[in-house]
PDB file of C-alpha atoms in Angstrom:
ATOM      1  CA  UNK S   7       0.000   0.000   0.000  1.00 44.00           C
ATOM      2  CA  UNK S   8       1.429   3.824  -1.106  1.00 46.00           C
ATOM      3  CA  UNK S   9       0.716   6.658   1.093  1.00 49.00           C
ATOM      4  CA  UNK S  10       1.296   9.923  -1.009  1.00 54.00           C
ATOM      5  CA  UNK S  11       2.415  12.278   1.876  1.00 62.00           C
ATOM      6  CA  UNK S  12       1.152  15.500  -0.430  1.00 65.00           C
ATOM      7  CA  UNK S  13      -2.399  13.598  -0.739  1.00 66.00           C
ATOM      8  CA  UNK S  14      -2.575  13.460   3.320  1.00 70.00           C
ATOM      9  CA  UNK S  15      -1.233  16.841   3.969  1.00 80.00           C
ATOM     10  CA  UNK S  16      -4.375  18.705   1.430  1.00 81.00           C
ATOM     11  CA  UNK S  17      -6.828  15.813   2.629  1.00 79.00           C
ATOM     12  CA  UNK S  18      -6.449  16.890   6.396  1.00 83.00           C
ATOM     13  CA  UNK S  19      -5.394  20.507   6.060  1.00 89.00           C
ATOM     14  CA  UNK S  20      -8.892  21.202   4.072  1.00 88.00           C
ATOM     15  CA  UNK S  21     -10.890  18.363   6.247  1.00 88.00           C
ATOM     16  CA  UNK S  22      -9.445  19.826   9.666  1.00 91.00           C
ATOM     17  CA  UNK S  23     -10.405  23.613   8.371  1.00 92.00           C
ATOM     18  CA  UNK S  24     -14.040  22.220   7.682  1.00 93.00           C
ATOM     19  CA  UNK S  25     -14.521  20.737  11.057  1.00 93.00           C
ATOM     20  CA  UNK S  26     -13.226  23.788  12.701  1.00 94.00           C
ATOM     21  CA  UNK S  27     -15.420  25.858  10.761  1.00 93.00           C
ATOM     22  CA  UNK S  28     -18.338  23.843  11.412  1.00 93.00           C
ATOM     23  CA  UNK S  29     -17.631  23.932  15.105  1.00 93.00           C
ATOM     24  CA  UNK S  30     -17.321  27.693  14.761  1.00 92.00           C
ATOM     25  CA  UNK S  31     -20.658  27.982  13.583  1.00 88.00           C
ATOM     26  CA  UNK S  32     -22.277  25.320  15.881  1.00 89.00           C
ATOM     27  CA  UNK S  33     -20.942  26.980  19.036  1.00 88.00           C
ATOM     28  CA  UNK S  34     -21.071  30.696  17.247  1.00 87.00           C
ATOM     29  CA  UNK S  35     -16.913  31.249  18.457  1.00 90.00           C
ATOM     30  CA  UNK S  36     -15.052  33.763  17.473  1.00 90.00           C
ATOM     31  CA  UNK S  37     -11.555  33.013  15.126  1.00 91.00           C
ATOM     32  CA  UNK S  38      -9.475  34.451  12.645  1.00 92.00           C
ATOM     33  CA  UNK S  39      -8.121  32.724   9.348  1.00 92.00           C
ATOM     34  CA  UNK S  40      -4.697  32.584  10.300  1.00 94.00           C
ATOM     35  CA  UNK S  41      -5.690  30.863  13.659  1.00 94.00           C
ATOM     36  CA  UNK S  42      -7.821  28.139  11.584  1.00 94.00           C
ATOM     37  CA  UNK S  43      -4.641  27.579   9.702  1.00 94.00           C
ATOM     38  CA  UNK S  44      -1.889  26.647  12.395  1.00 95.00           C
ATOM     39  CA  UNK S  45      -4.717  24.847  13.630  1.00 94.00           C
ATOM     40  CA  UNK S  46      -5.053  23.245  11.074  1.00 93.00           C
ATOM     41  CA  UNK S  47      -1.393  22.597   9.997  1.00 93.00           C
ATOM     42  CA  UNK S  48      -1.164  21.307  13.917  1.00 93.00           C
ATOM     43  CA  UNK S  49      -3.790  18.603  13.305  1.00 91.00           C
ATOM     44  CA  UNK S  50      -2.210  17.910  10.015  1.00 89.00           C
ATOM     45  CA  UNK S  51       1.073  17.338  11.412  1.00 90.00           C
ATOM     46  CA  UNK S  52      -0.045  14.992  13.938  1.00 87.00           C
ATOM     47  CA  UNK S  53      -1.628  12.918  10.991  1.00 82.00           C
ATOM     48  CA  UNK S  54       1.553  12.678   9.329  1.00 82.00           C
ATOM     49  CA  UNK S  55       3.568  10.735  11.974  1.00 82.00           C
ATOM     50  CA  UNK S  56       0.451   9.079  14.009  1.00 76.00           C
ATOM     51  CA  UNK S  57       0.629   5.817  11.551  1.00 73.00           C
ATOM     52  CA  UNK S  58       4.273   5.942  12.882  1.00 77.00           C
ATOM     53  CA  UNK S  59       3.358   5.827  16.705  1.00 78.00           C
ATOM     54  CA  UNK S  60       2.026   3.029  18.834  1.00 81.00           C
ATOM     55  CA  UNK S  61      -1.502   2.341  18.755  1.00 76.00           C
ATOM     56  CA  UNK S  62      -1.952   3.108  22.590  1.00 83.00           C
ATOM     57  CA  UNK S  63       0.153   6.545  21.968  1.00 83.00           C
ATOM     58  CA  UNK S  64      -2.398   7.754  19.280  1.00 78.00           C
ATOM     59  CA  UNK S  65      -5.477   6.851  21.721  1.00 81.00           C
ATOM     60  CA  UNK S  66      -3.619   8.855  24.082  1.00 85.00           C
ATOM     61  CA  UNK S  67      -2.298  12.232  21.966  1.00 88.00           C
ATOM     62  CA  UNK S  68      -5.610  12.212  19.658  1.00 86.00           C
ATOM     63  CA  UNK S  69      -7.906  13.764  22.343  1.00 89.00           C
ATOM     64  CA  UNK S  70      -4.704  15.833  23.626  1.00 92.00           C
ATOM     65  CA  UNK S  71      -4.542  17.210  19.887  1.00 91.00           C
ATOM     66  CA  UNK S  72      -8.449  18.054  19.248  1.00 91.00           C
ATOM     67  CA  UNK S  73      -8.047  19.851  22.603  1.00 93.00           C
ATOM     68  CA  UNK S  74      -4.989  21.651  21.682  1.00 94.00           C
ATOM     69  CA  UNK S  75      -6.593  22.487  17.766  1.00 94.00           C
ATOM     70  CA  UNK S  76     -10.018  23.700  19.542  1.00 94.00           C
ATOM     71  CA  UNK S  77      -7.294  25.919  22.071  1.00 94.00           C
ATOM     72  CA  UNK S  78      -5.582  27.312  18.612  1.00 94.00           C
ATOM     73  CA  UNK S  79      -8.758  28.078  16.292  1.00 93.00           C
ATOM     74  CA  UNK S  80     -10.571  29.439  18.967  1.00 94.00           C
ATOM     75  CA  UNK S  81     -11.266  32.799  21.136  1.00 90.00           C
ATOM     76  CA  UNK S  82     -12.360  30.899  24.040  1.00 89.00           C
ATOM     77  CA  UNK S  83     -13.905  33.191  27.097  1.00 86.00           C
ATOM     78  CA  UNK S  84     -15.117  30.364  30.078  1.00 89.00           C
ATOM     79  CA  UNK S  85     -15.054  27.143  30.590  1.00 90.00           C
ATOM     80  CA  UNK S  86     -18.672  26.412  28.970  1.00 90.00           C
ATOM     81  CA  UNK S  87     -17.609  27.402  26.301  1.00 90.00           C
ATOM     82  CA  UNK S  88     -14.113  25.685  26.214  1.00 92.00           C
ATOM     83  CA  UNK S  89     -16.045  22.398  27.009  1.00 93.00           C
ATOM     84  CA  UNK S  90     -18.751  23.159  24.525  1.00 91.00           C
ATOM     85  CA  UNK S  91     -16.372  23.591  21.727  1.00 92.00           C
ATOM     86  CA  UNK S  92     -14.756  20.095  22.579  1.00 93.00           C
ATOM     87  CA  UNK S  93     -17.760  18.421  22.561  1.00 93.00           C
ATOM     88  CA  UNK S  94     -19.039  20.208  19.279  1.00 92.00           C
ATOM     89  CA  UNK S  95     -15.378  19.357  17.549  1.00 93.00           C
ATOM     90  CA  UNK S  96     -15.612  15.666  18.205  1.00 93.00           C
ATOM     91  CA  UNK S  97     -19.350  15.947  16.755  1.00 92.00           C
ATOM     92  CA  UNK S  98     -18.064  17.452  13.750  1.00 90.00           C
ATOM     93  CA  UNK S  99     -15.007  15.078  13.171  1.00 90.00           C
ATOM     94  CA  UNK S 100     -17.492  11.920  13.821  1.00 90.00           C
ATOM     95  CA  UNK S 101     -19.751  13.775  11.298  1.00 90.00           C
ATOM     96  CA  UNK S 102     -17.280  13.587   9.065  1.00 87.00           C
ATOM     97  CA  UNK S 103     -15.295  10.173   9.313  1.00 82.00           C
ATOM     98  CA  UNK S 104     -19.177   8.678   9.811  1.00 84.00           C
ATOM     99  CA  UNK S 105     -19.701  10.122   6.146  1.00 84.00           C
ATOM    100  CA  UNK S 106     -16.968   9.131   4.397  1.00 78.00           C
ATOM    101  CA  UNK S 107     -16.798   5.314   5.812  1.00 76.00           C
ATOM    102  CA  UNK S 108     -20.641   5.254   5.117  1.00 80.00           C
ATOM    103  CA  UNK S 109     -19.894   6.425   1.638  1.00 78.00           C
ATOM    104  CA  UNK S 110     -17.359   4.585   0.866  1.00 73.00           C
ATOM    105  CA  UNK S 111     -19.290   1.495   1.988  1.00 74.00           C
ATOM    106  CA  UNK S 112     -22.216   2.068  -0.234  1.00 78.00           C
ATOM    107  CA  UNK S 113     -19.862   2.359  -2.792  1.00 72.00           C
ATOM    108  CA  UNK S 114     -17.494  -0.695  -2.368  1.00 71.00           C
ATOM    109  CA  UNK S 115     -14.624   0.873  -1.702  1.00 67.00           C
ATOM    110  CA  UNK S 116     -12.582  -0.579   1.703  1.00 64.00           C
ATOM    111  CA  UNK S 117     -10.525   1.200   3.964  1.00 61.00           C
ATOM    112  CA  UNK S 118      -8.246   0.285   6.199  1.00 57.00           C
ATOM    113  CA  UNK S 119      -8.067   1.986   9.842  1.00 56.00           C
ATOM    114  CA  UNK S 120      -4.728   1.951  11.555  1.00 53.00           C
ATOM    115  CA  UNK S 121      -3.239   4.738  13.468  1.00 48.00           C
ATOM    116  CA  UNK S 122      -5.783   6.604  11.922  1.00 49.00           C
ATOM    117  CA  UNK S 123      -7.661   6.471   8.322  1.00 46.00           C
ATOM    118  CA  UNK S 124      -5.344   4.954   5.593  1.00 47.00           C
ATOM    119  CA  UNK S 125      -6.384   4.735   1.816  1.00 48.00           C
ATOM    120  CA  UNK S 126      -6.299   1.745  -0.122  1.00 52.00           C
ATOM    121  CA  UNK S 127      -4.571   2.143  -3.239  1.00 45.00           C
ATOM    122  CA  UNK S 128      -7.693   2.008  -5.194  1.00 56.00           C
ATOM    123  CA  UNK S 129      -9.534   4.516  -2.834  1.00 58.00           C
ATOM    124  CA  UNK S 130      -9.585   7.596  -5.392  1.00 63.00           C
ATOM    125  CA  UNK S 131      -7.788  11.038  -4.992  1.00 60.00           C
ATOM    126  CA  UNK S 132      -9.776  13.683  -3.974  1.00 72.00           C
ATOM    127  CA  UNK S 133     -12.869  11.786  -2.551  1.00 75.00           C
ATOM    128  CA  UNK S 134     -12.557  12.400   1.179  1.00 75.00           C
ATOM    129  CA  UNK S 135     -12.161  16.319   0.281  1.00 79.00           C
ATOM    130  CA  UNK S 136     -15.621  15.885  -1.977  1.00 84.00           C
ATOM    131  CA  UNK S 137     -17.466  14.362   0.772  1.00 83.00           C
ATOM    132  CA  UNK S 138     -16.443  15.940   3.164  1.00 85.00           C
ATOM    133  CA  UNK S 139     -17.044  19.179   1.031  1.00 88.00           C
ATOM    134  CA  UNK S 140     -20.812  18.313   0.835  1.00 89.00           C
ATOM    135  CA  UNK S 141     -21.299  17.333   4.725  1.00 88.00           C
ATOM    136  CA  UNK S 142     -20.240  20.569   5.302  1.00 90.00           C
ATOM    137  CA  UNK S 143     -22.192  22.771   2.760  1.00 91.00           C
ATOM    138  CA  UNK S 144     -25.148  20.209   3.786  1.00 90.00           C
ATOM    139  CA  UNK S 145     -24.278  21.038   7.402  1.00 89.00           C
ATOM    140  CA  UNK S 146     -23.926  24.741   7.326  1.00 88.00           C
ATOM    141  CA  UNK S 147     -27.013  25.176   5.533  1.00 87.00           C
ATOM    142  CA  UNK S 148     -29.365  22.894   7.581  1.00 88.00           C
ATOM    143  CA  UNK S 149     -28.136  25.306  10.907  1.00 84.00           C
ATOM    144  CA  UNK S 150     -28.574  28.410   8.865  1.00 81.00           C
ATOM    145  CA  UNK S 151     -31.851  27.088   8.120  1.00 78.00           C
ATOM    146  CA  UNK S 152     -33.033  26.188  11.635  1.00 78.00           C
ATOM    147  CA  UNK S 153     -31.134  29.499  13.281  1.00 74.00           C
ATOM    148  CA  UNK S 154     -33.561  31.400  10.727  1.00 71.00           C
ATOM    149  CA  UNK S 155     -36.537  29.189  12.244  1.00 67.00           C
ATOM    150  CA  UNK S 156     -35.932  29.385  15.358  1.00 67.00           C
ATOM    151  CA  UNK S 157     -35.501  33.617  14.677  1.00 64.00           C
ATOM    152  CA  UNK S 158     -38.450  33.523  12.560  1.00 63.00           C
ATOM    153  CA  UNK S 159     -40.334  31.537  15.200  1.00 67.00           C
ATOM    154  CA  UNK S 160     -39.932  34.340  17.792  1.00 74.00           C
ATOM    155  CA  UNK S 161     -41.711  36.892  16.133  1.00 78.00           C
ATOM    156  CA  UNK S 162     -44.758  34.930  14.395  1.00 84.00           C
ATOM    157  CA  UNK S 163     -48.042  35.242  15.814  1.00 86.00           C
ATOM    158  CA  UNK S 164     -51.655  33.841  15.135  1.00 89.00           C
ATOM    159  CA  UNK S 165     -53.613  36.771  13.218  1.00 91.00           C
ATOM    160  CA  UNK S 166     -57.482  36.923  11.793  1.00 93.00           C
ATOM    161  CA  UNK S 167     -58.292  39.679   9.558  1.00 94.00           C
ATOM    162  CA  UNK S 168     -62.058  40.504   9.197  1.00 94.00           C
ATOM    163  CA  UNK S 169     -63.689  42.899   6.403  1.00 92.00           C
ATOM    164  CA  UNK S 170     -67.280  42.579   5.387  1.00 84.00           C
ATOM    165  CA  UNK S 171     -68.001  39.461   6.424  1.00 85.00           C
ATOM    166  CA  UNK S 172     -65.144  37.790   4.879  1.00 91.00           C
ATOM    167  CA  UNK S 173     -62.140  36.731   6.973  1.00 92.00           C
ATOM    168  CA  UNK S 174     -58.753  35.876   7.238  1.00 94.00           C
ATOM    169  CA  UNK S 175     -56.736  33.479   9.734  1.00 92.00           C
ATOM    170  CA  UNK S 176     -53.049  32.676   9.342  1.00 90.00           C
ATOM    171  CA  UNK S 177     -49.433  34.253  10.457  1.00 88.00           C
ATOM    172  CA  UNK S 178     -48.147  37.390  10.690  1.00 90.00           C
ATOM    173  CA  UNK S 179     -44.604  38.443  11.370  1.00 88.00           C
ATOM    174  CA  UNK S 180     -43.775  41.269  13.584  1.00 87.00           C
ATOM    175  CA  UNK S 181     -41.410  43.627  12.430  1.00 82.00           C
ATOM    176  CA  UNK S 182     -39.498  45.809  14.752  1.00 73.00           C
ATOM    177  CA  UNK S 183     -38.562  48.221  11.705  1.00 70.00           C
ATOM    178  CA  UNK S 184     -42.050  48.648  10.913  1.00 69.00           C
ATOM    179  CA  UNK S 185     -43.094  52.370  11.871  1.00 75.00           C
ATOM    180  CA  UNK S 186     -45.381  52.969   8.949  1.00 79.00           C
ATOM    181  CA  UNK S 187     -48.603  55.309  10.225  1.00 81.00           C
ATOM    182  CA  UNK S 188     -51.731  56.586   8.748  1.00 80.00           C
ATOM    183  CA  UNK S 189     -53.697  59.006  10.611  1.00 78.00           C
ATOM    184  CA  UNK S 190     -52.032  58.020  13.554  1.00 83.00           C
ATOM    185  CA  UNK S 191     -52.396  53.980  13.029  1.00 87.00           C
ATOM    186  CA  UNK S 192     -50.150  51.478  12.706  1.00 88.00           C
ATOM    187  CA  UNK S 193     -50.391  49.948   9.080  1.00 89.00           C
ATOM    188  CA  UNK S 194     -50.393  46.157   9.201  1.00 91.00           C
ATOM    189  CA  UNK S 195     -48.995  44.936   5.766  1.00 90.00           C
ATOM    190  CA  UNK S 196     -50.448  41.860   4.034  1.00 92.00           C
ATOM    191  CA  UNK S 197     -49.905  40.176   0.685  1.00 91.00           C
ATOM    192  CA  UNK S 198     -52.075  39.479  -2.481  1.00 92.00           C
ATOM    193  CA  UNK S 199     -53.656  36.155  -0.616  1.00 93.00           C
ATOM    194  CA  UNK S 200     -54.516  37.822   2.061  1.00 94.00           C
ATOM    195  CA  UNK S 201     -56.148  40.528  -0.175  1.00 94.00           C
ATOM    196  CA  UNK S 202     -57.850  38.178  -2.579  1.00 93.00           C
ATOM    197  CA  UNK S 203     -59.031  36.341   0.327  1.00 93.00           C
ATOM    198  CA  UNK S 204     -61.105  39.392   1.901  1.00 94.00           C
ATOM    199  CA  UNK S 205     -61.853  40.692  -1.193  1.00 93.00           C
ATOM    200  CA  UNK S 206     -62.409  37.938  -3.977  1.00 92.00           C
ATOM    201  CA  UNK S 207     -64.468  40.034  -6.286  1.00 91.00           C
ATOM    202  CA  UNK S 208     -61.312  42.794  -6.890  1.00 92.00           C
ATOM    203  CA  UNK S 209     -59.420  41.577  -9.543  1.00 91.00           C
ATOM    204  CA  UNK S 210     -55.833  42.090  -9.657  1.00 90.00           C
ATOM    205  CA  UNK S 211     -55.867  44.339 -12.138  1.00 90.00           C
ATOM    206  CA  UNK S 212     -58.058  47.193 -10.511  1.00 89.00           C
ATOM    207  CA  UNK S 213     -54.970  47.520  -8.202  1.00 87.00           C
ATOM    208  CA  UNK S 214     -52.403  47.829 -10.570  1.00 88.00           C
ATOM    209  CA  UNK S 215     -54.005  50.258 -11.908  1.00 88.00           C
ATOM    210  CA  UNK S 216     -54.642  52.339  -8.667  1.00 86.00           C
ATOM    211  CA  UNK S 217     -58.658  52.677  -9.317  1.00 88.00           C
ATOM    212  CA  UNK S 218     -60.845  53.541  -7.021  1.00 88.00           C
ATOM    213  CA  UNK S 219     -62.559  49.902  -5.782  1.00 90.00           C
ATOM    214  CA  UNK S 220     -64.780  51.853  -2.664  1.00 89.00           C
ATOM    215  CA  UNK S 221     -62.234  50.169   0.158  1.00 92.00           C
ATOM    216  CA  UNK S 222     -63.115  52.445   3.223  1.00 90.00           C
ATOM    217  CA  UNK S 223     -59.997  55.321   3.599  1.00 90.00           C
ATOM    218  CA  UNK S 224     -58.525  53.888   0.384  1.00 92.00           C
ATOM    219  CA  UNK S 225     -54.824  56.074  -0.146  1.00 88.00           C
ATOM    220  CA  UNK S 226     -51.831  54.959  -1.969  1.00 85.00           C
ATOM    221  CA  UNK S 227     -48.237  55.983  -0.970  1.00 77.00           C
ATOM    222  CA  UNK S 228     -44.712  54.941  -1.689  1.00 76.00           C
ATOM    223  CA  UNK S 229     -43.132  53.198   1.187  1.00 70.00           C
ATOM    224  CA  UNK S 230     -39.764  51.014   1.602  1.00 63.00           C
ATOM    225  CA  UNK S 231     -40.881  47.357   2.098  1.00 53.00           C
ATOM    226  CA  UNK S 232     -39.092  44.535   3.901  1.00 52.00           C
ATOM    227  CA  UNK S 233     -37.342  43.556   0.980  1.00 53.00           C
ATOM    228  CA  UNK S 234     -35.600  46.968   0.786  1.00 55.00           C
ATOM    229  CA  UNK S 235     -37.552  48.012  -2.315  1.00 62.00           C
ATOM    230  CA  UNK S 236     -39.244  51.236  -2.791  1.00 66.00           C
ATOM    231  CA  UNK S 237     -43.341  50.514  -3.674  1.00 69.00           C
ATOM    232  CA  UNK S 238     -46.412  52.233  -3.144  1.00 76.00           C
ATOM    233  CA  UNK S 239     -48.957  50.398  -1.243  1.00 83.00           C
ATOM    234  CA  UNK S 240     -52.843  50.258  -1.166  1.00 90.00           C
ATOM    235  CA  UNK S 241     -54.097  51.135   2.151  1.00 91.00           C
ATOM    236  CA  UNK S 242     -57.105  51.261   3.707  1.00 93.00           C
ATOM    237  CA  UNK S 243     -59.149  50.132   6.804  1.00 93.00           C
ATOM    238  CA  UNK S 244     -61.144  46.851   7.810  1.00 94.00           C
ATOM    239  CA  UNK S 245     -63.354  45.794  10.080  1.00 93.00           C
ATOM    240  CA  UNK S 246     -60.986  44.689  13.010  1.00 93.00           C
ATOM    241  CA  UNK S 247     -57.605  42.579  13.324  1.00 93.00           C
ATOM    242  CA  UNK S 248     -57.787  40.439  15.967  1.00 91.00           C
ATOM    243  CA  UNK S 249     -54.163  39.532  17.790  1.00 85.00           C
ATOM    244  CA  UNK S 250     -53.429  37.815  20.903  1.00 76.00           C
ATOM    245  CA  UNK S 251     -56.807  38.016  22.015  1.00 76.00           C
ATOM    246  CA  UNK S 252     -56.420  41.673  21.169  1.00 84.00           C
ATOM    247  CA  UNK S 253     -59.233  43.594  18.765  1.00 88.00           C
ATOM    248  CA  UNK S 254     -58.146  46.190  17.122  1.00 89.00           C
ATOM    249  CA  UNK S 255     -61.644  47.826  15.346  1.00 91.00           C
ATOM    250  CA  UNK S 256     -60.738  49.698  11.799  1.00 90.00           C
ATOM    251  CA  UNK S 257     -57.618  48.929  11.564  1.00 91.00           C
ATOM    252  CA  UNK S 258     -55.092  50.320   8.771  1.00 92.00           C
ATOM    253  CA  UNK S 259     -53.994  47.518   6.148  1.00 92.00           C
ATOM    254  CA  UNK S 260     -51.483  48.435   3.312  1.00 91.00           C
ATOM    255  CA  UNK S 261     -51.186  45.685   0.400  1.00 92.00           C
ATOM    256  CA  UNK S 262     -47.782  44.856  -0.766  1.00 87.00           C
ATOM    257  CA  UNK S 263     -47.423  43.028  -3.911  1.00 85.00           C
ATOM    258  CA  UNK S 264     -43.792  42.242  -3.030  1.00 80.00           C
ATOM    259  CA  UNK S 265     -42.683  38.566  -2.013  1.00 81.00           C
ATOM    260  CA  UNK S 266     -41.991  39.115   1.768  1.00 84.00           C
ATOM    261  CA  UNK S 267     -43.545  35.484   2.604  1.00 84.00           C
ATOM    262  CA  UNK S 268     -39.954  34.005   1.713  1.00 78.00           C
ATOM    263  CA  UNK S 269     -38.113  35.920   3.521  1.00 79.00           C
ATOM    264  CA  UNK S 270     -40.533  36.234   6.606  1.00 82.00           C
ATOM    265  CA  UNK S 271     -42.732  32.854   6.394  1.00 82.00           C
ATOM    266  CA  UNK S 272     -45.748  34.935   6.657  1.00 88.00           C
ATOM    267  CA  UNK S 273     -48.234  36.463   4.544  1.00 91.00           C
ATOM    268  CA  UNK S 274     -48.540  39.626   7.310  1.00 92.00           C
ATOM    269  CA  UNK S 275     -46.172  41.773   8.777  1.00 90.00           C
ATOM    270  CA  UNK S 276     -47.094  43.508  11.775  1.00 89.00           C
ATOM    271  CA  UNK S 277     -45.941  46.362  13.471  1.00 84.00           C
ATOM    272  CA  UNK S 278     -44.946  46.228  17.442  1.00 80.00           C
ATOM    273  CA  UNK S 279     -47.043  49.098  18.194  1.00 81.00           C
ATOM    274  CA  UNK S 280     -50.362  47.378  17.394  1.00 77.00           C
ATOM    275  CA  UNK S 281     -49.459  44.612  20.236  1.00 67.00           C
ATOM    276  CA  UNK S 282     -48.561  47.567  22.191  1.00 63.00           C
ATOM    277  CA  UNK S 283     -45.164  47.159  22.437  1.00 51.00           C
TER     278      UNK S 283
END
């Protein structure tokens, strides 16, 4: 069996930089890229001459070198978060080996573990680097995606929107940034479904063109949505809004035709002053 020395040192300088970085993100710790990188050259250099050490040495300096690379790459403040990191950079690493053995598995290719992961000679270049690669995209993205949930989360309430008879129930989003008055009201912005919904005999069209279609206090005005681009909105009243068990009677609506239920998983944004905030 050949062991290309160059092959190891790229395989574990970019796999030990991805597991750092996913710790960093995991436990939110502070770093710099030229701490990540004499991490990261540590951790390589250990690989290098593990295969030449006893077995019971490397079960001995392994957990002595994550500690070491976690005390390199990171800013650490207490001892929570010292032990946190640990914890969160063995995650990561088993992350990591777990999907490339499982990989290679699936795809016949055999390994052989001694002193640490050695590559058969037909185990191909570059393959540990791709899948490790895509753990970590898939990684960063899935806690980007849940951080943004859990933020989302927060500021989501239950809403019910009634005008002339017709009503609607779903979520709105409360934004903090949302000052937007008329005659002294807060305006509570919805989208085209929430419009059609309370209003299924406007078509579209009678909007775009800014007619008259007899809402009660029907204005128009150019505002800055939530997706940073100037529009002017249709605003007028309705019958009540009804928010944590709160009724607010003729309440001010504006309709944005802008896609804000992407970025805020509603089809209402809210603004704190109407929960009294």
């Amino acid at each position: 069996m050949i062991v290309y020395v160059e092959y190891v040192i790229i395989d574990n300088m970019v796999i030990d930089t991805l597991i750092l970085l996913l710790t960093k993100q995991l436990a939110k710790l502070k770093t710099t890229k030229s701490r990540l990188f004499f991490s990261s050259l540590f951790g390589t250099t250990i690989a290098l001459i593990g295969p030449l050490l006893p077995s019971i040495i490397n079960l001995i300096i392994k957990p002595l070198v994550a500690i070491l690379m976690v005390i390199v790459a990171f800013k650490i403040e207490n001892k929570r978060q010292f032990w946190g990191a640990i914890c969160l950079f063995f995650l990561s690493t088993f992350l990591f080996g777990g999907a490339c053995y499982g990989i290679c598995e699936m795809l016949g290719i055999h390994i052989i573990i001694k002193n640490g992961m050695m590559y058969e000679y037909k185990f191909p270049i570059g393959l540990a680097l791709l899948i490790c690669s895509f753990v970590y995209f898939l990684a960063k993205n899935i806690i980007n995606y849940c951080l943004n949930l859990q933020k989302q989360s927060k500021n989501l309430f239950q809403i019910e929107i009634v005008s002339n008879k017709n009503n609607f129930v779903g979520t709105a989003f409360l934004d903090t940034g949302n000052c937007l008055l008329m005659n002294n009201k807060p305006i509570t912005i919805i989208n085209y479904k929430v419009f059609n919904k309370l209003y299924p005999n406007i078509p579209l069209e009678y909007v775009l063109l800014k007619k008259d279609m007899g809402l009660p206090n029907q204005k128009y005005f150019e505002v800055k949505s939530i997706t940073q681009n100037a529009e002017k909105i249709l605003t007028f009243e309705v019958d009540k809004i009804i928010l944590q068990n709160k009724q607010v009677e003729n309440a001010v609506v504006g309709l944005s035709l802008g896609n804000f239920k992407k970025s805020t998983n509603s089809d209402v944004i809210i603004s704190s002053k109407i929960i009294g905030e």
